[in-house]
Amino acid sequence: MPTLLRLDASIRTEGSRSRALADLVEAEWLAGHPGGTVRRRDLVADAIPADAWRLAVTAGWTPEEQRSDEQRAAVSLSARLVDEMAEADAILVAAPLYNFGPSLHVKTWMDTAIADPRLAPGAEPLLAGKPTVLTTVRGGGYAEGTPRHGWDHSTPFLRRILGDVWGLDLAVVEEELTLAEV
């Protein structure tokens, strides 16, 4: 049975435009994969601890017998995040633009996952070719010709990690002016 791993990074649960856009992608995926299942990770409701990346990375420099309990837990979490992606048949990441950059929650997830040696730059491409959709929303206008063109520092970063570093077969669905009414 095919599995979609869905990750949500919006701080809003009700009225979230990135979650609504991801709902559309999820519905289309389920329509194309009858009997498929969706495994969810809400990166806000079940936030990755801010120090997990630091602890996982420093554990890599520390002999196993000298690692702290916190380092062991961070290494385990990092491996679990990578396992979730590896076990899924497809991935959906819903990540809004916040303060001109990636959401703290999605960035912490990525940093912690990339601490696992299986995803480190230069590692054998574990996730290469896995179908992935990034849905991203921006409250304002950032298109070419607008005053804030080039201010979206999230989407290029997410493309770089998901597509270039991890080798995922990435499609990006973007929506702008989601806060036009305010």
C-alpha positions as a LaTeX table, in Angstrom:
\begin{tabular}{lrrr}
\hline
Residue & $x$ (\AA) & $y$ (\AA) & $z$ (\AA) \\
\hline
Met1 & 0.00 & 0.00 & 0.00 \\
Pro2 & 1.64 & 3.32 & $-1.04$ \\
Thr3 & 2.37 & 5.89 & 1.65 \\
Leu4 & 2.54 & 9.67 & 1.51 \\
Leu5 & 4.55 & 11.41 & 4.22 \\
Arg6 & 2.99 & 14.81 & 4.87 \\
Leu7 & 4.83 & 17.48 & 6.84 \\
Asp8 & 3.08 & 20.69 & 7.90 \\
Ala9 & 5.02 & 23.73 & 9.14 \\
Ser10 & 2.34 & 26.40 & 9.52 \\
Ile11 & 1.86 & 27.94 & 12.95 \\
Arg12 & $-1.86$ & 28.11 & 12.11 \\
Thr13 & $-4.09$ & 25.07 & 12.13 \\
Glu14 & $-7.34$ & 26.85 & 11.29 \\
Gly15 & $-7.20$ & 29.14 & 8.27 \\
Ser16 & $-3.72$ & 28.06 & 7.19 \\
Arg17 & $-3.25$ & 28.60 & 3.47 \\
Ser18 & $-0.25$ & 26.26 & 3.26 \\
Arg19 & $-2.25$ & 23.47 & 4.91 \\
Ala20 & $-5.18$ & 24.14 & 2.56 \\
Leu21 & $-2.89$ & 23.96 & $-0.47$ \\
Ala22 & $-1.35$ & 20.76 & 0.88 \\
Asp23 & $-4.87$ & 19.35 & 1.39 \\
Leu24 & $-5.44$ & 19.73 & $-2.37$ \\
Val25 & $-2.18$ & 17.96 & $-3.20$ \\
Glu26 & $-2.94$ & 15.20 & $-0.70$ \\
Ala27 & $-6.43$ & 14.68 & $-2.16$ \\
Glu28 & $-4.97$ & 14.39 & $-5.67$ \\
Trp29 & $-2.34$ & 11.93 & $-4.45$ \\
Leu30 & $-4.98$ & 9.79 & $-2.73$ \\
Ala31 & $-7.16$ & 9.87 & $-5.86$ \\
Gly32 & $-4.21$ & 8.53 & $-7.84$ \\
His33 & $-3.31$ & 5.94 & $-5.20$ \\
Pro34 & $-6.54$ & 4.24 & $-4.08$ \\
Gly35 & $-5.97$ & 2.56 & $-0.74$ \\
Gly36 & $-2.91$ & 4.72 & $-0.09$ \\
Thr37 & $-2.20$ & 6.02 & 3.38 \\
Val38 & $-1.00$ & 9.36 & 4.64 \\
Arg39 & 1.46 & 9.54 & 7.49 \\
Arg40 & 1.50 & 12.99 & 9.06 \\
Arg41 & 4.08 & 14.92 & 10.99 \\
Asp42 & 2.96 & 18.33 & 12.21 \\
Leu43 & 6.24 & 20.15 & 12.69 \\
Val44 & 4.55 & 22.77 & 14.90 \\
Ala45 & 2.30 & 20.65 & 17.12 \\
Asp46 & 5.06 & 18.06 & 17.50 \\
Ala47 & 8.04 & 20.40 & 17.17 \\
Ile48 & 11.55 & 19.05 & 16.85 \\
Pro49 & 13.56 & 20.35 & 19.83 \\
Ala50 & 15.70 & 23.33 & 18.86 \\
Asp51 & 18.87 & 21.68 & 20.20 \\
Ala52 & 18.35 & 18.32 & 18.43 \\
Trp53 & 20.55 & 19.26 & 15.48 \\
Arg54 & 23.42 & 20.44 & 17.69 \\
Leu55 & 23.22 & 17.33 & 19.83 \\
Ala56 & 23.05 & 14.96 & 16.84 \\
Val57 & 25.98 & 16.65 & 15.12 \\
Thr58 & 28.19 & 16.71 & 18.21 \\
Ala59 & 27.33 & 13.06 & 18.85 \\
Gly60 & 28.98 & 12.31 & 15.51 \\
Trp61 & 32.23 & 13.68 & 16.89 \\
Thr62 & 31.86 & 11.83 & 20.19 \\
Pro63 & 32.72 & 8.16 & 20.73 \\
Glu64 & 29.54 & 6.14 & 21.36 \\
Glu65 & 30.46 & 5.27 & 24.94 \\
Gln66 & 31.02 & 8.97 & 25.77 \\
Arg67 & 27.77 & 10.29 & 24.32 \\
Ser68 & 25.26 & 11.88 & 26.66 \\
Asp69 & 21.69 & 10.62 & 26.90 \\
Glu70 & 20.61 & 13.81 & 25.09 \\
Gln71 & 23.03 & 13.08 & 22.22 \\
Arg72 & 21.74 & 9.51 & 21.93 \\
Ala73 & 18.15 & 10.77 & 21.83 \\
Ala74 & 19.01 & 13.34 & 19.13 \\
Val75 & 20.78 & 10.70 & 16.99 \\
Ser76 & 17.75 & 8.45 & 17.36 \\
Leu77 & 15.41 & 11.30 & 16.38 \\
Ser78 & 17.54 & 12.16 & 13.37 \\
Ala79 & 17.44 & 8.52 & 12.22 \\
Arg80 & 13.68 & 8.36 & 12.77 \\
Leu81 & 13.12 & 11.45 & 10.60 \\
Val82 & 15.19 & 9.93 & 7.80 \\
Asp83 & 13.44 & 6.56 & 8.18 \\
Glu84 & 10.06 & 8.32 & 7.76 \\
Met85 & 11.19 & 9.78 & 4.45 \\
Ala86 & 12.89 & 6.60 & 3.25 \\
Glu87 & 9.83 & 4.46 & 4.03 \\
Ala88 & 7.38 & 6.79 & 2.27 \\
Asp89 & 6.60 & 6.42 & $-1.42$ \\
Ala90 & 6.09 & 10.18 & $-1.78$ \\
Ile91 & 6.58 & 13.28 & 0.37 \\
Leu92 & 4.51 & 16.44 & 0.77 \\
Val93 & 6.01 & 19.44 & 2.57 \\
Ala94 & 3.74 & 22.39 & 3.40 \\
Ala95 & 6.01 & 25.28 & 4.34 \\
Pro96 & 4.89 & 28.91 & 4.45 \\
Leu97 & 7.26 & 31.85 & 4.11 \\
Tyr98 & 7.84 & 33.51 & 7.49 \\
Asn99 & 9.83 & 36.71 & 7.89 \\
Phe100 & 11.35 & 36.28 & 4.42 \\
Gly101 & 12.84 & 32.85 & 5.24 \\
Pro102 & 11.96 & 29.26 & 5.97 \\
Ser103 & 9.81 & 28.41 & 8.94 \\
Leu104 & 11.81 & 27.67 & 12.08 \\
His105 & 9.93 & 24.38 & 12.30 \\
Val106 & 10.79 & 23.13 & 8.81 \\
Lys107 & 14.39 & 24.35 & 9.15 \\
Thr108 & 14.82 & 22.50 & 12.46 \\
Trp109 & 13.34 & 19.35 & 10.87 \\
Met110 & 15.73 & 19.61 & 7.91 \\
Asp111 & 18.79 & 20.33 & 10.05 \\
Thr112 & 18.03 & 17.43 & 12.37 \\
Ala113 & 17.40 & 15.03 & 9.48 \\
Ile114 & 20.55 & 16.06 & 7.63 \\
Ala115 & 22.57 & 15.28 & 10.77 \\
Asp116 & 21.91 & 11.60 & 9.98 \\
Pro117 & 24.91 & 10.33 & 7.97 \\
Arg118 & 22.54 & 8.87 & 5.35 \\
Leu119 & 21.51 & 12.41 & 4.28 \\
Ala120 & 24.75 & 14.28 & 4.80 \\
Pro121 & 26.08 & 16.05 & 1.72 \\
Gly122 & 28.17 & 13.62 & $-0.28$ \\
Ala123 & 26.40 & 10.52 & 1.10 \\
Glu124 & 24.92 & 7.88 & $-1.19$ \\
Pro125 & 21.62 & 9.38 & $-2.44$ \\
Leu126 & 19.11 & 7.61 & $-0.19$ \\
Leu127 & 16.09 & 9.63 & $-1.34$ \\
Ala128 & 17.07 & 10.23 & $-4.98$ \\
Gly129 & 14.10 & 10.41 & $-7.31$ \\
Lys130 & 11.42 & 10.13 & $-4.61$ \\
Pro131 & 8.37 & 12.15 & $-5.74$ \\
Thr132 & 8.01 & 15.20 & $-3.51$ \\
Val133 & 5.76 & 18.25 & $-3.57$ \\
Leu134 & 6.62 & 21.44 & $-1.73$ \\
Thr135 & 3.63 & 23.70 & $-1.17$ \\
Thr136 & 4.57 & 27.18 & $-0.10$ \\
Val137 & 2.60 & 30.35 & 0.45 \\
Arg138 & 3.59 & 33.97 & 0.79 \\
Gly139 & 1.43 & 36.68 & 2.33 \\
Gly140 & 2.68 & 39.35 & $-0.01$ \\
Gly141 & 3.87 & 39.64 & $-3.58$ \\
Tyr142 & 7.42 & 38.57 & $-4.37$ \\
Ala143 & 7.21 & 38.06 & $-8.13$ \\
Glu144 & 9.62 & 39.67 & $-10.56$ \\
Gly145 & 8.84 & 43.35 & $-10.91$ \\
Thr146 & 7.39 & 43.74 & $-7.41$ \\
Pro147 & 9.16 & 45.79 & $-4.70$ \\
Arg148 & 9.92 & 42.60 & $-2.74$ \\
His149 & 11.21 & 40.51 & $-5.63$ \\
Gly150 & 14.13 & 38.49 & $-4.29$ \\
Trp151 & 13.05 & 38.76 & $-0.66$ \\
Asp152 & 11.75 & 35.16 & $-0.52$ \\
His153 & 14.72 & 33.39 & 1.02 \\
Ser154 & 12.68 & 30.31 & 1.87 \\
Thr155 & 11.71 & 28.76 & $-1.46$ \\
Pro156 & 15.23 & 28.78 & $-2.96$ \\
Phe157 & 16.63 & 27.30 & 0.26 \\
Leu158 & 13.99 & 24.56 & 0.38 \\
Arg159 & 14.56 & 23.77 & $-3.33$ \\
Arg160 & 18.29 & 23.52 & $-2.69$ \\
Ile161 & 18.00 & 21.06 & 0.21 \\
Leu162 & 15.05 & 18.96 & $-0.99$ \\
Gly163 & 15.99 & 18.84 & $-4.66$ \\
Asp164 & 19.71 & 19.38 & $-4.97$ \\
Val165 & 21.10 & 18.00 & $-1.71$ \\
Trp166 & 18.63 & 15.18 & $-1.03$ \\
Gly167 & 17.91 & 14.45 & $-4.70$ \\
Leu168 & 14.14 & 14.33 & $-4.33$ \\
Asp169 & 12.07 & 14.62 & $-7.52$ \\
Leu170 & 10.70 & 17.99 & $-6.48$ \\
Ala171 & 7.63 & 19.86 & $-7.71$ \\
Val172 & 6.88 & 23.25 & $-6.15$ \\
Val173 & 3.36 & 24.68 & $-5.82$ \\
Glu174 & 3.35 & 28.36 & $-4.80$ \\
Glu175 & 0.65 & 30.81 & $-3.82$ \\
Glu176 & 1.17 & 34.52 & $-3.23$ \\
Leu177 & $-0.81$ & 37.41 & $-1.75$ \\
Thr178 & $-2.46$ & 35.19 & 0.86 \\
Leu179 & $-2.64$ & 38.19 & 3.21 \\
Ala180 & $-3.90$ & 40.64 & 0.58 \\
Glu181 & $-7.14$ & 41.19 & 2.47 \\
Val182 & $-5.24$ & 42.46 & 5.51 \\
\hline
\end{tabular}
